[in-house]
Coordinates of C-alpha atoms in Angstrom, one line a residue:
M1 CA 9.3 31.4 -57.4
T2 CA 9.7 30.4 -53.6
L3 CA 12.8 30.5 -51.6
V4 CA 12.9 26.6 -51.7
E5 CA 13.0 26.5 -55.5
N6 CA 16.0 28.8 -55.4
K7 CA 17.9 26.7 -53.6
P8 CA 20.5 24.4 -55.1
A9 CA 19.1 20.9 -55.3
S10 CA 22.0 19.7 -53.3
S11 CA 21.2 21.9 -50.3
R12 CA 17.5 21.0 -50.1
R13 CA 16.3 19.2 -47.0
R14 CA 15.4 15.6 -48.1
P15 CA 12.4 13.9 -46.2
P16 CA 13.5 11.6 -43.4
R17 CA 13.7 7.9 -44.3
T18 CA 11.9 6.9 -41.1
P19 CA 9.4 8.6 -38.8
K20 CA 10.8 10.8 -35.9
G21 CA 11.4 9.0 -32.4
R22 CA 12.3 5.7 -31.6
Q23 CA 11.7 3.1 -34.2
V24 CA 9.8 -0.2 -33.5
D25 CA 12.1 -3.2 -33.3
P26 CA 10.1 -6.0 -35.3
D27 CA 11.5 -8.7 -32.7
A28 CA 10.4 -6.9 -29.7
L29 CA 7.0 -6.2 -31.1
D30 CA 6.5 -9.8 -31.7
E31 CA 7.7 -10.6 -28.0
V32 CA 5.1 -8.0 -26.8
R33 CA 2.3 -9.5 -28.9
G34 CA 2.9 -13.0 -27.9
L35 CA 3.0 -11.9 -24.2
L36 CA -0.3 -9.9 -24.6
G37 CA -2.1 -12.5 -26.6
E38 CA -5.9 -11.8 -26.6
R39 CA -5.8 -9.4 -23.7
E40 CA -7.4 -6.1 -24.4
R41 CA -5.1 -3.0 -25.3
R42 CA -7.0 -0.5 -23.1
R43 CA -5.2 2.3 -21.5
D44 CA -6.2 1.3 -18.2
L45 CA -4.3 -2.0 -18.4
L46 CA -0.8 -0.4 -19.2
I47 CA 0.4 -1.3 -15.7
E48 CA -0.8 -5.0 -16.0
H49 CA 1.0 -5.1 -19.3
L50 CA 4.4 -3.7 -18.0
H51 CA 4.1 -6.6 -15.4
L52 CA 3.9 -9.3 -18.0
I53 CA 7.0 -7.8 -19.8
Q54 CA 8.8 -7.4 -16.3
D55 CA 8.0 -10.8 -15.0
K56 CA 9.1 -12.5 -18.3
Y57 CA 12.4 -10.7 -18.8
G58 CA 13.4 -9.2 -15.4
H59 CA 13.4 -5.7 -16.8
L60 CA 11.8 -3.4 -19.4
S61 CA 14.0 -2.5 -22.3
A62 CA 13.6 0.6 -24.4
A63 CA 12.7 -1.8 -27.4
H64 CA 9.9 -3.4 -25.3
L65 CA 8.6 -0.1 -24.2
V66 CA 8.5 1.0 -27.8
A67 CA 6.8 -1.9 -29.0
L68 CA 4.2 -1.7 -26.2
A69 CA 3.5 1.8 -27.0
Q70 CA 2.7 1.2 -30.7
E71 CA 0.6 -1.9 -29.6
M72 CA -1.6 0.1 -27.2
K73 CA -1.7 3.1 -29.4
L74 CA -0.1 5.4 -26.7
A75 CA 2.7 8.0 -27.0
L76 CA 6.0 6.6 -25.7
T77 CA 6.2 9.2 -23.0
E78 CA 2.8 8.1 -21.7
V79 CA 4.3 4.5 -21.1
Y80 CA 7.7 5.7 -20.1
E81 CA 6.5 8.0 -17.3
V82 CA 4.5 5.2 -15.9
A83 CA 7.1 2.6 -16.1
T84 CA 9.7 4.8 -14.4
F85 CA 7.2 5.7 -11.8
Y86 CA 7.0 2.6 -9.9
A87 CA 9.7 1.0 -8.0
H88 CA 9.3 -2.5 -9.0
F89 CA 9.8 -1.8 -12.7
D90 CA 13.4 -1.9 -14.0
V91 CA 13.7 0.4 -17.1
V92 CA 16.8 -0.1 -19.0
K93 CA 18.2 1.5 -22.3
D94 CA 19.5 -1.7 -23.7
A95 CA 20.3 -5.5 -22.8
E96 CA 24.0 -4.6 -21.5
Q97 CA 22.1 -2.6 -18.8
A98 CA 20.1 -5.3 -17.7
P99 CA 20.2 -6.2 -14.1
P100 CA 21.2 -9.5 -12.5
T101 CA 18.5 -12.5 -13.1
V102 CA 18.1 -12.4 -9.4
T103 CA 17.1 -9.4 -7.3
V104 CA 17.1 -9.4 -3.5
R105 CA 15.1 -6.6 -1.9
V106 CA 15.8 -6.0 1.8
C107 CA 13.1 -4.1 3.7
D108 CA 14.7 -1.1 5.5
S109 CA 11.7 0.4 7.0
L110 CA 11.6 0.9 10.8
S111 CA 10.8 -2.5 12.2
C112 CA 13.2 -4.4 9.8
A113 CA 15.8 -1.9 10.6
M114 CA 15.3 -2.5 14.2
A115 CA 15.8 -6.1 13.7
G116 CA 19.0 -6.2 11.7
A117 CA 18.3 -5.0 8.0
E118 CA 21.3 -2.8 7.7
H119 CA 23.5 -5.8 8.4
L120 CA 21.8 -7.7 5.8
L121 CA 22.2 -4.7 3.3
R122 CA 25.9 -4.3 4.1
D123 CA 26.7 -8.1 4.2
L124 CA 24.5 -9.7 1.4
P125 CA 26.3 -8.2 -1.6
H126 CA 29.6 -10.0 -0.5
Q127 CA 27.9 -13.2 0.4
L128 CA 25.7 -13.4 -2.8
G129 CA 28.4 -12.2 -5.3
P130 CA 28.1 -10.1 -8.4
D131 CA 25.3 -12.3 -10.2
V132 CA 22.7 -11.3 -7.4
R133 CA 21.6 -7.6 -6.9
V134 CA 20.7 -6.6 -3.6
V135 CA 18.7 -3.4 -3.2
R136 CA 16.9 -1.3 -0.6
A137 CA 13.1 -1.6 -0.2
P138 CA 10.2 -0.1 1.7
C139 CA 8.0 -1.9 4.1
M140 CA 6.8 -5.2 2.8
G141 CA 3.8 -5.7 5.2
A142 CA 5.5 -8.5 7.3
C143 CA 6.7 -6.3 10.4
D144 CA 5.9 -9.0 12.9
R145 CA 8.5 -11.2 11.3
A146 CA 11.3 -8.6 10.6
P147 CA 13.8 -8.6 9.0
V148 CA 12.2 -9.3 5.9
C149 CA 13.7 -9.7 2.3
A150 CA 12.1 -10.6 -0.9
V151 CA 14.1 -12.9 -3.3
G152 CA 12.2 -12.1 -6.5
H153 CA 8.6 -12.3 -5.7
V154 CA 8.9 -14.6 -2.7
Q155 CA 9.5 -13.1 0.7
L156 CA 11.9 -14.4 3.4
M157 CA 10.7 -13.8 6.9
Q158 CA 13.2 -13.3 9.9
A159 CA 15.7 -13.2 7.3
R160 CA 19.4 -14.0 8.3
L161 CA 22.5 -13.7 6.3
E162 CA 22.6 -17.6 5.9
S163 CA 19.0 -18.1 5.4
A164 CA 18.8 -15.4 2.7
A165 CA 21.9 -17.0 0.8
A166 CA 20.4 -20.1 1.2
A167 CA 17.0 -19.2 -0.4
V168 CA 18.9 -17.6 -3.3
A169 CA 21.0 -20.8 -4.0
R170 CA 18.2 -23.1 -4.0
G171 CA 15.4 -20.9 -5.5
A172 CA 13.2 -19.2 -3.1
H173 CA 9.8 -20.9 -2.4
A174 CA 6.9 -19.2 -0.6
Q175 CA 6.7 -20.0 3.0
P176 CA 3.7 -21.6 4.9
H177 CA 1.4 -19.2 6.8
A178 CA -1.8 -20.1 8.8
P179 CA -4.3 -22.3 7.4
M180 CA -6.9 -20.7 5.0
T181 CA -10.4 -20.9 5.3
T182 CA -11.3 -22.3 1.8
F183 CA -14.3 -21.4 -0.3
D184 CA -15.9 -25.0 0.5
A185 CA -15.3 -24.3 4.2
Y186 CA -16.6 -20.9 4.2
V187 CA -19.9 -21.9 2.5
R188 CA -20.2 -24.9 4.8
E189 CA -20.2 -22.4 7.8
G190 CA -23.0 -20.3 6.3
G191 CA -20.7 -18.0 4.1
Y192 CA -22.4 -16.0 1.5
G193 CA -25.8 -16.6 3.2
L194 CA -26.0 -12.8 3.9
L195 CA -25.2 -11.7 0.3
R196 CA -28.0 -14.2 -0.9
A197 CA -30.4 -12.6 1.6
C198 CA -29.3 -9.3 0.2
R199 CA -29.9 -10.3 -3.6
S200 CA -33.3 -12.1 -2.6
G201 CA -35.1 -8.9 -1.0
A202 CA -34.8 -10.4 2.6
R203 CA -32.4 -7.7 3.2
T204 CA -32.6 -4.0 1.9
R205 CA -29.9 -1.5 1.2
E206 CA -31.1 0.7 4.1
D207 CA -30.8 -2.4 6.4
M208 CA -27.1 -2.5 5.5
I209 CA -26.3 1.0 5.8
N210 CA -28.0 1.3 9.1
A211 CA -26.4 -1.8 10.4
V212 CA -22.8 -0.4 9.9
S213 CA -23.8 3.1 11.0
D214 CA -25.1 1.7 14.2
A215 CA -22.1 -0.1 14.7
G216 CA -19.9 2.8 14.1
L217 CA -18.0 1.0 11.6
R218 CA -15.3 3.3 10.0
G219 CA -12.9 3.2 7.2
L220 CA -10.0 1.2 8.7
G221 CA -7.3 2.2 6.2
G222 CA -6.3 5.3 8.4
A223 CA -8.8 7.8 7.6
G224 CA -11.7 6.5 9.8
F225 CA -14.6 8.2 7.8
P226 CA -18.0 6.4 8.8
T227 CA -18.7 3.8 6.6
G228 CA -22.6 4.0 6.5
R229 CA -22.3 7.5 5.6
K230 CA -19.8 7.0 2.7
W231 CA -22.2 4.3 1.4
A232 CA -25.1 6.7 1.4
L233 CA -23.1 9.7 -0.2
V234 CA -21.9 7.3 -2.9
R235 CA -25.7 6.0 -3.4
A236 CA -26.8 9.5 -3.7
E237 CA -24.9 10.1 -6.8
P238 CA -25.9 9.2 -10.4
P239 CA -25.3 5.9 -11.9
P240 CA -23.2 4.1 -13.0
R241 CA -21.0 3.8 -9.7
L242 CA -18.0 1.9 -9.0
L243 CA -16.3 0.0 -6.1
A244 CA -12.5 0.4 -5.6
V245 CA -11.2 -1.9 -2.9
N246 CA -7.6 -0.8 -1.4
A247 CA -5.5 -3.6 -0.5
D248 CA -2.3 -1.7 -1.0
E249 CA -1.3 -1.3 2.8
G250 CA 2.2 0.2 2.6
E251 CA 2.3 2.1 5.8
P252 CA 5.5 1.0 7.8
G253 CA 4.2 -1.1 10.6
T254 CA 1.0 -2.1 8.9
F255 CA 0.1 -5.8 8.2
K256 CA -3.4 -6.3 9.3
D257 CA -5.0 -6.5 5.9
R258 CA -2.5 -9.1 5.1
Y259 CA -3.3 -11.3 8.2
Y260 CA -7.1 -11.3 7.5
L261 CA -6.6 -12.0 3.8
E262 CA -4.2 -15.2 4.5
R263 CA -6.4 -16.4 6.9
D264 CA -10.2 -15.9 5.9
P265 CA -10.5 -14.1 2.4
H266 CA -14.0 -15.1 1.8
R267 CA -15.2 -13.2 4.7
F268 CA -13.6 -9.9 3.2
L269 CA -14.9 -11.1 -0.4
E270 CA -18.5 -11.4 1.0
G271 CA -18.3 -7.9 2.5
M272 CA -16.8 -6.5 -0.8
L273 CA -19.8 -8.0 -2.8
I274 CA -22.2 -6.6 -0.4
A275 CA -20.9 -3.1 -0.4
A276 CA -21.1 -3.3 -4.2
W277 CA -24.7 -4.4 -3.9
V278 CA -25.6 -1.5 -1.7
V279 CA -24.2 1.1 -3.8
E280 CA -25.3 -0.7 -7.1
A281 CA -21.7 -0.9 -8.5
N282 CA -21.5 -3.3 -11.3
D283 CA -17.7 -3.2 -11.5
I284 CA -15.3 -4.0 -8.5
Y285 CA -11.7 -3.1 -8.7
L286 CA -9.4 -4.7 -6.1
Y287 CA -6.0 -3.2 -6.1
I288 CA -3.5 -5.1 -4.2
R289 CA 0.1 -4.4 -3.7
D290 CA 2.8 -6.2 -5.5
E291 CA 4.7 -7.2 -2.5
Y292 CA 1.7 -9.5 -1.7
S293 CA 2.5 -11.8 -4.7
E294 CA 0.8 -15.0 -3.0
L295 CA -2.2 -13.3 -1.8
R296 CA -2.8 -12.0 -5.3
L297 CA -2.5 -15.4 -6.7
M298 CA -4.6 -16.8 -4.1
L299 CA -7.5 -14.1 -4.6
G300 CA -7.4 -14.6 -8.3
S301 CA -8.2 -18.3 -7.7
E302 CA -10.9 -17.9 -5.0
I303 CA -12.5 -15.1 -7.1
A304 CA -12.7 -17.4 -10.0
R305 CA -14.6 -19.9 -7.6
I306 CA -16.9 -17.3 -6.7
E307 CA -17.8 -16.4 -10.5
D308 CA -18.2 -20.1 -11.1
A309 CA -20.6 -20.4 -8.3
G310 CA -22.5 -17.2 -9.6
L311 CA -22.0 -15.3 -6.4
N312 CA -20.9 -12.4 -8.1
G313 CA -24.2 -11.8 -9.5
D314 CA -24.1 -8.8 -12.2
A315 CA -20.7 -7.5 -10.5
R316 CA -17.6 -7.9 -12.6
I317 CA -14.5 -8.3 -10.4
H318 CA -11.1 -6.9 -11.7
L319 CA -8.1 -7.7 -9.7
R320 CA -5.5 -5.2 -10.2
R321 CA -1.7 -5.2 -9.3
G322 CA 0.2 -2.5 -7.8
A323 CA 3.9 -1.9 -8.6
G324 CA 5.6 -0.6 -5.5
A325 CA 4.5 2.8 -4.4
Y326 CA 3.2 3.8 -1.2
I327 CA 1.4 6.8 -2.5
C328 CA -1.1 4.5 -3.9
G329 CA -2.6 3.9 -0.7
E330 CA -4.0 7.3 -1.1
E331 CA -7.6 6.9 -2.4
S332 CA -7.3 9.1 -5.6
A333 CA -3.6 8.1 -6.3
M334 CA -4.9 4.3 -6.1
I335 CA -7.7 5.4 -8.6
E336 CA -5.1 7.0 -10.9
S337 CA -2.9 3.7 -10.8
I338 CA -6.1 1.4 -11.6
E339 CA -6.6 3.7 -14.7
G340 CA -2.8 2.8 -15.8
K341 CA -1.4 6.1 -14.7
R342 CA 1.4 7.5 -12.2
G343 CA -0.2 7.4 -8.9
L344 CA -0.4 11.0 -8.4
P345 CA -3.1 12.3 -5.8
R346 CA -6.0 14.4 -7.2
H347 CA -6.9 17.7 -5.9
R348 CA -10.1 17.9 -4.2
P349 CA -13.0 18.7 -4.8
P350 CA -14.5 16.7 -6.5
Y351 CA -14.1 13.9 -4.2
V352 CA -13.9 10.3 -5.2
A353 CA -17.3 9.6 -4.0
Q354 CA -18.4 12.1 -6.9
V355 CA -15.9 11.9 -9.4
G356 CA -13.6 8.7 -9.0
L357 CA -12.5 5.8 -11.2
F358 CA -13.0 6.7 -15.0
G359 CA -15.0 9.8 -13.9
R360 CA -17.5 7.7 -12.1
P361 CA -18.9 8.1 -8.5
T362 CA -16.8 5.5 -6.5
L363 CA -17.0 3.9 -3.2
E364 CA -13.3 3.3 -1.9
Q365 CA -12.9 0.9 1.0
N366 CA -10.5 -0.7 3.0
V367 CA -9.8 -4.7 3.1
E368 CA -10.6 -4.8 6.9
T369 CA -13.5 -2.5 6.8
L370 CA -15.3 -4.8 4.2
Y371 CA -14.0 -7.9 6.5
W372 CA -16.3 -6.8 9.3
V373 CA -19.6 -6.4 7.3
R374 CA -20.8 -9.8 7.6
D375 CA -20.2 -10.2 11.4
I376 CA -21.8 -6.8 12.3
V377 CA -24.8 -7.5 10.3
E378 CA -25.4 -11.1 11.2
K379 CA -24.3 -10.6 15.1
G380 CA -25.8 -7.3 15.5
A381 CA -24.6 -3.7 16.0
Q382 CA -24.6 -4.2 19.4
W383 CA -22.1 -7.1 19.4
F384 CA -19.7 -4.8 17.8
T385 CA -20.2 -1.9 20.2
S386 CA -20.1 -4.2 23.2
H387 CA -16.5 -4.2 23.2
G388 CA -14.2 -1.2 23.9
R389 CA -12.4 0.5 26.6
H390 CA -12.0 4.0 28.2
E391 CA -15.3 5.2 26.6
R392 CA -14.7 3.8 23.3
K393 CA -16.6 1.4 21.4
G394 CA -15.9 -1.4 18.8
L395 CA -13.0 -3.8 18.0
R396 CA -9.6 -2.8 16.4
S397 CA -7.0 -4.6 14.7
F398 CA -3.4 -3.5 15.8
S399 CA -0.6 -4.4 14.1
V400 CA 2.1 -4.4 16.7
S401 CA 5.9 -4.9 16.0
G402 CA 9.1 -3.9 17.4
R403 CA 10.6 -4.7 21.0
V404 CA 7.7 -6.7 22.2
K405 CA 8.0 -10.6 22.8
K406 CA 5.0 -11.5 20.8
P407 CA 4.6 -9.1 17.8
G408 CA 1.3 -9.7 15.5
V409 CA -2.0 -8.6 14.7
V410 CA -3.8 -8.1 17.9
L411 CA -7.7 -7.8 17.8
A412 CA -8.6 -5.7 20.8
P413 CA -11.1 -3.3 22.2
A414 CA -11.3 0.3 20.7
G415 CA -9.6 2.7 23.1
I416 CA -7.0 0.3 24.6
T417 CA -3.9 1.9 25.7
V418 CA -0.4 0.9 24.5
R419 CA 0.7 -0.1 27.7
E420 CA -2.4 -2.4 27.9
L421 CA -1.6 -3.8 24.6
I422 CA 2.1 -4.4 25.5
E423 CA 1.1 -6.2 28.8
E424 CA -2.2 -8.1 28.1
Y425 CA -1.6 -9.1 24.2
C426 CA 2.2 -9.0 23.4
G427 CA 3.6 -10.7 26.3
G428 CA 5.6 -7.7 27.6
M429 CA 8.9 -6.2 26.4
Q430 CA 11.6 -8.5 24.9
E431 CA 14.2 -9.4 27.4
G432 CA 17.0 -6.7 28.2
H433 CA 14.7 -3.9 26.7
R434 CA 12.9 -1.2 28.5
F435 CA 9.9 0.5 27.0
K436 CA 10.8 4.1 25.9
A437 CA 8.6 5.3 23.3
Y438 CA 6.1 4.1 20.6
L439 CA 4.6 5.0 17.4
P440 CA 0.6 5.1 17.8
G441 CA -0.2 4.9 13.9
G442 CA 2.5 3.9 11.9
A443 CA 5.1 5.9 10.0
S444 CA 2.9 9.0 9.8
G445 CA 1.4 8.8 13.1
G446 CA 4.0 10.5 15.3
I447 CA 6.2 9.2 18.3
L448 CA 5.2 9.3 21.9
P449 CA 7.2 8.6 24.8
A450 CA 6.4 5.9 27.3
T451 CA 5.1 8.3 29.9
M452 CA 2.3 8.9 27.5
A453 CA 1.6 5.4 27.3
D454 CA -2.1 5.6 28.8
L455 CA -3.6 7.5 26.1
P456 CA -6.8 5.6 24.3
L457 CA -5.7 4.5 21.0
D458 CA -8.6 5.4 18.6
F459 CA -10.4 7.7 16.2
G460 CA -11.9 11.0 17.6
G461 CA -9.3 13.4 19.0
T462 CA -7.2 11.5 21.8
L463 CA -4.0 11.4 20.0
E464 CA -4.5 14.4 17.8
P465 CA -4.0 17.3 20.6
H466 CA -0.4 15.4 20.9
G467 CA 0.4 15.9 17.4
C468 CA -0.4 12.1 16.7
F469 CA -3.1 9.9 15.2
V470 CA -3.9 6.2 15.1
G471 CA -4.5 5.9 11.3
S472 CA -4.4 2.3 10.3
H473 CA -3.5 1.0 13.9
A474 CA 0.2 0.2 13.2
V475 CA 1.9 0.3 16.6
V476 CA 5.7 0.1 16.7
I477 CA 7.1 -0.1 20.1
L478 CA 10.8 1.3 20.8
S479 CA 13.1 0.6 23.9
D480 CA 15.9 2.2 25.5
K481 CA 18.2 0.4 22.9
D482 CA 16.7 2.5 20.2
D483 CA 17.8 6.1 19.0
I484 CA 14.8 8.2 18.8
K485 CA 16.6 10.5 16.4
A486 CA 17.6 7.4 14.1
V487 CA 14.0 6.4 14.2
A488 CA 12.9 9.7 13.0
L489 CA 15.4 9.7 10.3
N490 CA 14.3 6.3 9.0
L491 CA 10.8 7.5 8.9
M492 CA 11.6 10.8 6.9
R493 CA 13.9 8.9 4.4
F494 CA 10.8 6.6 3.9
F495 CA 8.7 9.7 2.8
E496 CA 11.4 11.1 0.9
D497 CA 11.8 8.0 -1.2
E498 CA 7.8 7.4 -1.4
S499 CA 6.9 11.2 -2.3
C500 CA 5.3 11.1 -5.7
G501 CA 7.0 14.2 -6.3
Q502 CA 3.9 16.3 -7.8
C503 CA 4.2 19.1 -5.2
T504 CA 7.2 20.9 -4.2
P505 CA 6.3 21.4 -0.5
C506 CA 6.5 17.4 -0.1
R507 CA 9.2 16.7 -2.8
A508 CA 11.7 19.0 -1.8
G509 CA 10.6 19.3 2.0
T510 CA 11.2 15.6 2.8
E511 CA 14.6 15.7 1.0
K512 CA 15.7 18.7 2.9
A513 CA 14.5 17.6 6.3
A514 CA 16.1 14.2 5.8
T515 CA 19.6 16.0 4.9
L516 CA 19.2 18.2 7.9
M517 CA 18.4 15.5 10.2
A518 CA 21.4 13.3 8.8
T519 CA 24.2 16.0 8.9
G520 CA 23.2 17.6 12.2
P521 CA 23.1 19.2 14.8
W522 CA 19.4 19.6 14.4
D523 CA 18.3 23.0 14.2
Q524 CA 14.9 23.2 15.9
A525 CA 13.7 26.6 14.3
L526 CA 14.7 25.5 10.7
L527 CA 13.1 22.0 11.1
T528 CA 9.9 23.2 12.6
E529 CA 9.6 25.9 10.0
L530 CA 10.0 23.5 7.2
S531 CA 7.7 21.2 8.7
D532 CA 5.1 23.9 8.9
A533 CA 5.6 24.5 5.1
M534 CA 5.1 20.6 4.3
R535 CA 2.1 20.4 6.6
D536 CA 0.4 23.7 5.3
A537 CA 1.0 23.3 1.6
S538 CA 1.3 19.7 0.5
I539 CA -1.4 18.3 -1.8
C540 CA -2.0 15.2 0.1
G541 CA -1.6 13.3 3.5
L542 CA 2.0 12.1 2.9
G543 CA 3.5 15.5 2.9
Q544 CA 1.1 16.6 5.5
A545 CA 2.0 14.0 7.8
A546 CA 5.6 13.2 7.2
P547 CA 6.8 15.8 9.7
N548 CA 4.8 14.2 12.5
P549 CA 7.7 12.0 13.8
L550 CA 10.4 14.8 13.6
L551 CA 8.0 17.2 15.3
C552 CA 7.3 14.7 18.1
V553 CA 11.1 14.3 18.7
L554 CA 11.5 17.9 18.9
K555 CA 8.6 18.2 21.4
Y556 CA 8.9 15.1 23.6
F557 CA 12.5 14.0 23.5
P558 CA 14.6 17.4 24.1
E559 CA 17.3 15.4 25.9
E560 CA 17.7 13.6 22.7
M561 CA 19.3 16.8 20.8
A562 CA 22.6 17.2 22.2
K563 CA 23.2 13.3 21.6
P564 CA 25.0 12.2 18.2
L565 CA 22.9 10.4 15.8
G566 CA 22.7 6.6 16.3
S567 CA 22.0 3.5 14.1
W568 CA 21.1 -0.1 14.4

């Protein structure tokens, strides 16, 4: 006789009436099924399905997450960890914790902070009342029109207290931007002719690779890897191959991809289809940041026009939506996100070109890189390389913001200096401001003093010896009205918030650095030791580059060390 049989009947453990874990609410399951409709329940569509729920209800309730997990045949922990990773998803336990119907996100990244974002964050909650939630948000990609806030999914440029309150009261509507070249207008001007020539055999894949190689076209998302070489590397891998397009520019100070997509999206889309043809990728995944809501809707409509015209050929185009995570601008983190996971950078090797999206060889490209393909091939590599200054060749798109009279995207010769940018393209400094310092490559590219304003801005070693790099060509101009220590702290707090948390040097290092910088006085030896640990041991570029602004302040602005920490 077993021990269980010896126990009295009253003490025997009864089987549970329901399975372990959270139980599915039938009403929530019906609601989720209604939202998903005929959409596939594939694992890689998890983030897309979370967006459907978030857009409908303004938050993600526990009941809906449980229902979605059952519907997609996933463990609840998989759904929950993804939902809580991304900043644009609001996960709540029950309806009583649901956020207000209207959420206003105020960008607090550097250019917006300089333009008055902190005043908006302080005063808007009192102006709007308890029925509107006001929260901090990272860069929204409109630094030339700072400060920026988003009412729901609609961005309000050059926001002021009164205009933001009025936008909430009337219901925000998208603001008009520069006229866009439509599909019909683009085709009338010869658009998609090069793509047709490729598909007809008039152009070969080797022609395309040679053209972009001869022009010196590089990856313009920040890394600067030679485009022709990347195409050749991916083509050398066994099929099937994929193309993943990075439209998730989240570096504070960067908005050039947005600029080109707003004005001439089909020049980019043709370049995208040509790149897919070159590497023989039958599936294209276009990943666009959630902050660019209007652009995402526009691209969906224009891609439909392409497909209706049969211009996509055998290539299937999948438009994927980010959810508020700067780290997903890193190529392997973006691929993880496209697969419906948390945006955690992968260890290398293997590299994305070898084992990328869904385990297949993947060509990953930035929007602007693909934008230039048609012009380079049709006008010739010599046209592109005929531009340049200070022994550099090519054209570069600089996102310029900060204390200049005319901020915006500047198309200028590669190798131009920041002094030349300010004087020739940006109308000089704002009235009452004296040029003091600049960021040559966005939040991670470091900070240099005005005395070093004659360095060529380009890839290839002009900035790196000084602890900086040009990255995505995001240039932020600082003046004598800006506290350099406050600038560095703003940037470190950004990295602290955006760290994916996967590795300790980045996760703990950015938090510790921000705390030390905020409390002061700055201990140069300790901050340098901490920075070295982050740079040497972090998995990806976020943690490796996060100390750059701090180290530049210690190196180039020693006179600031004794001053108290300022603000805007």
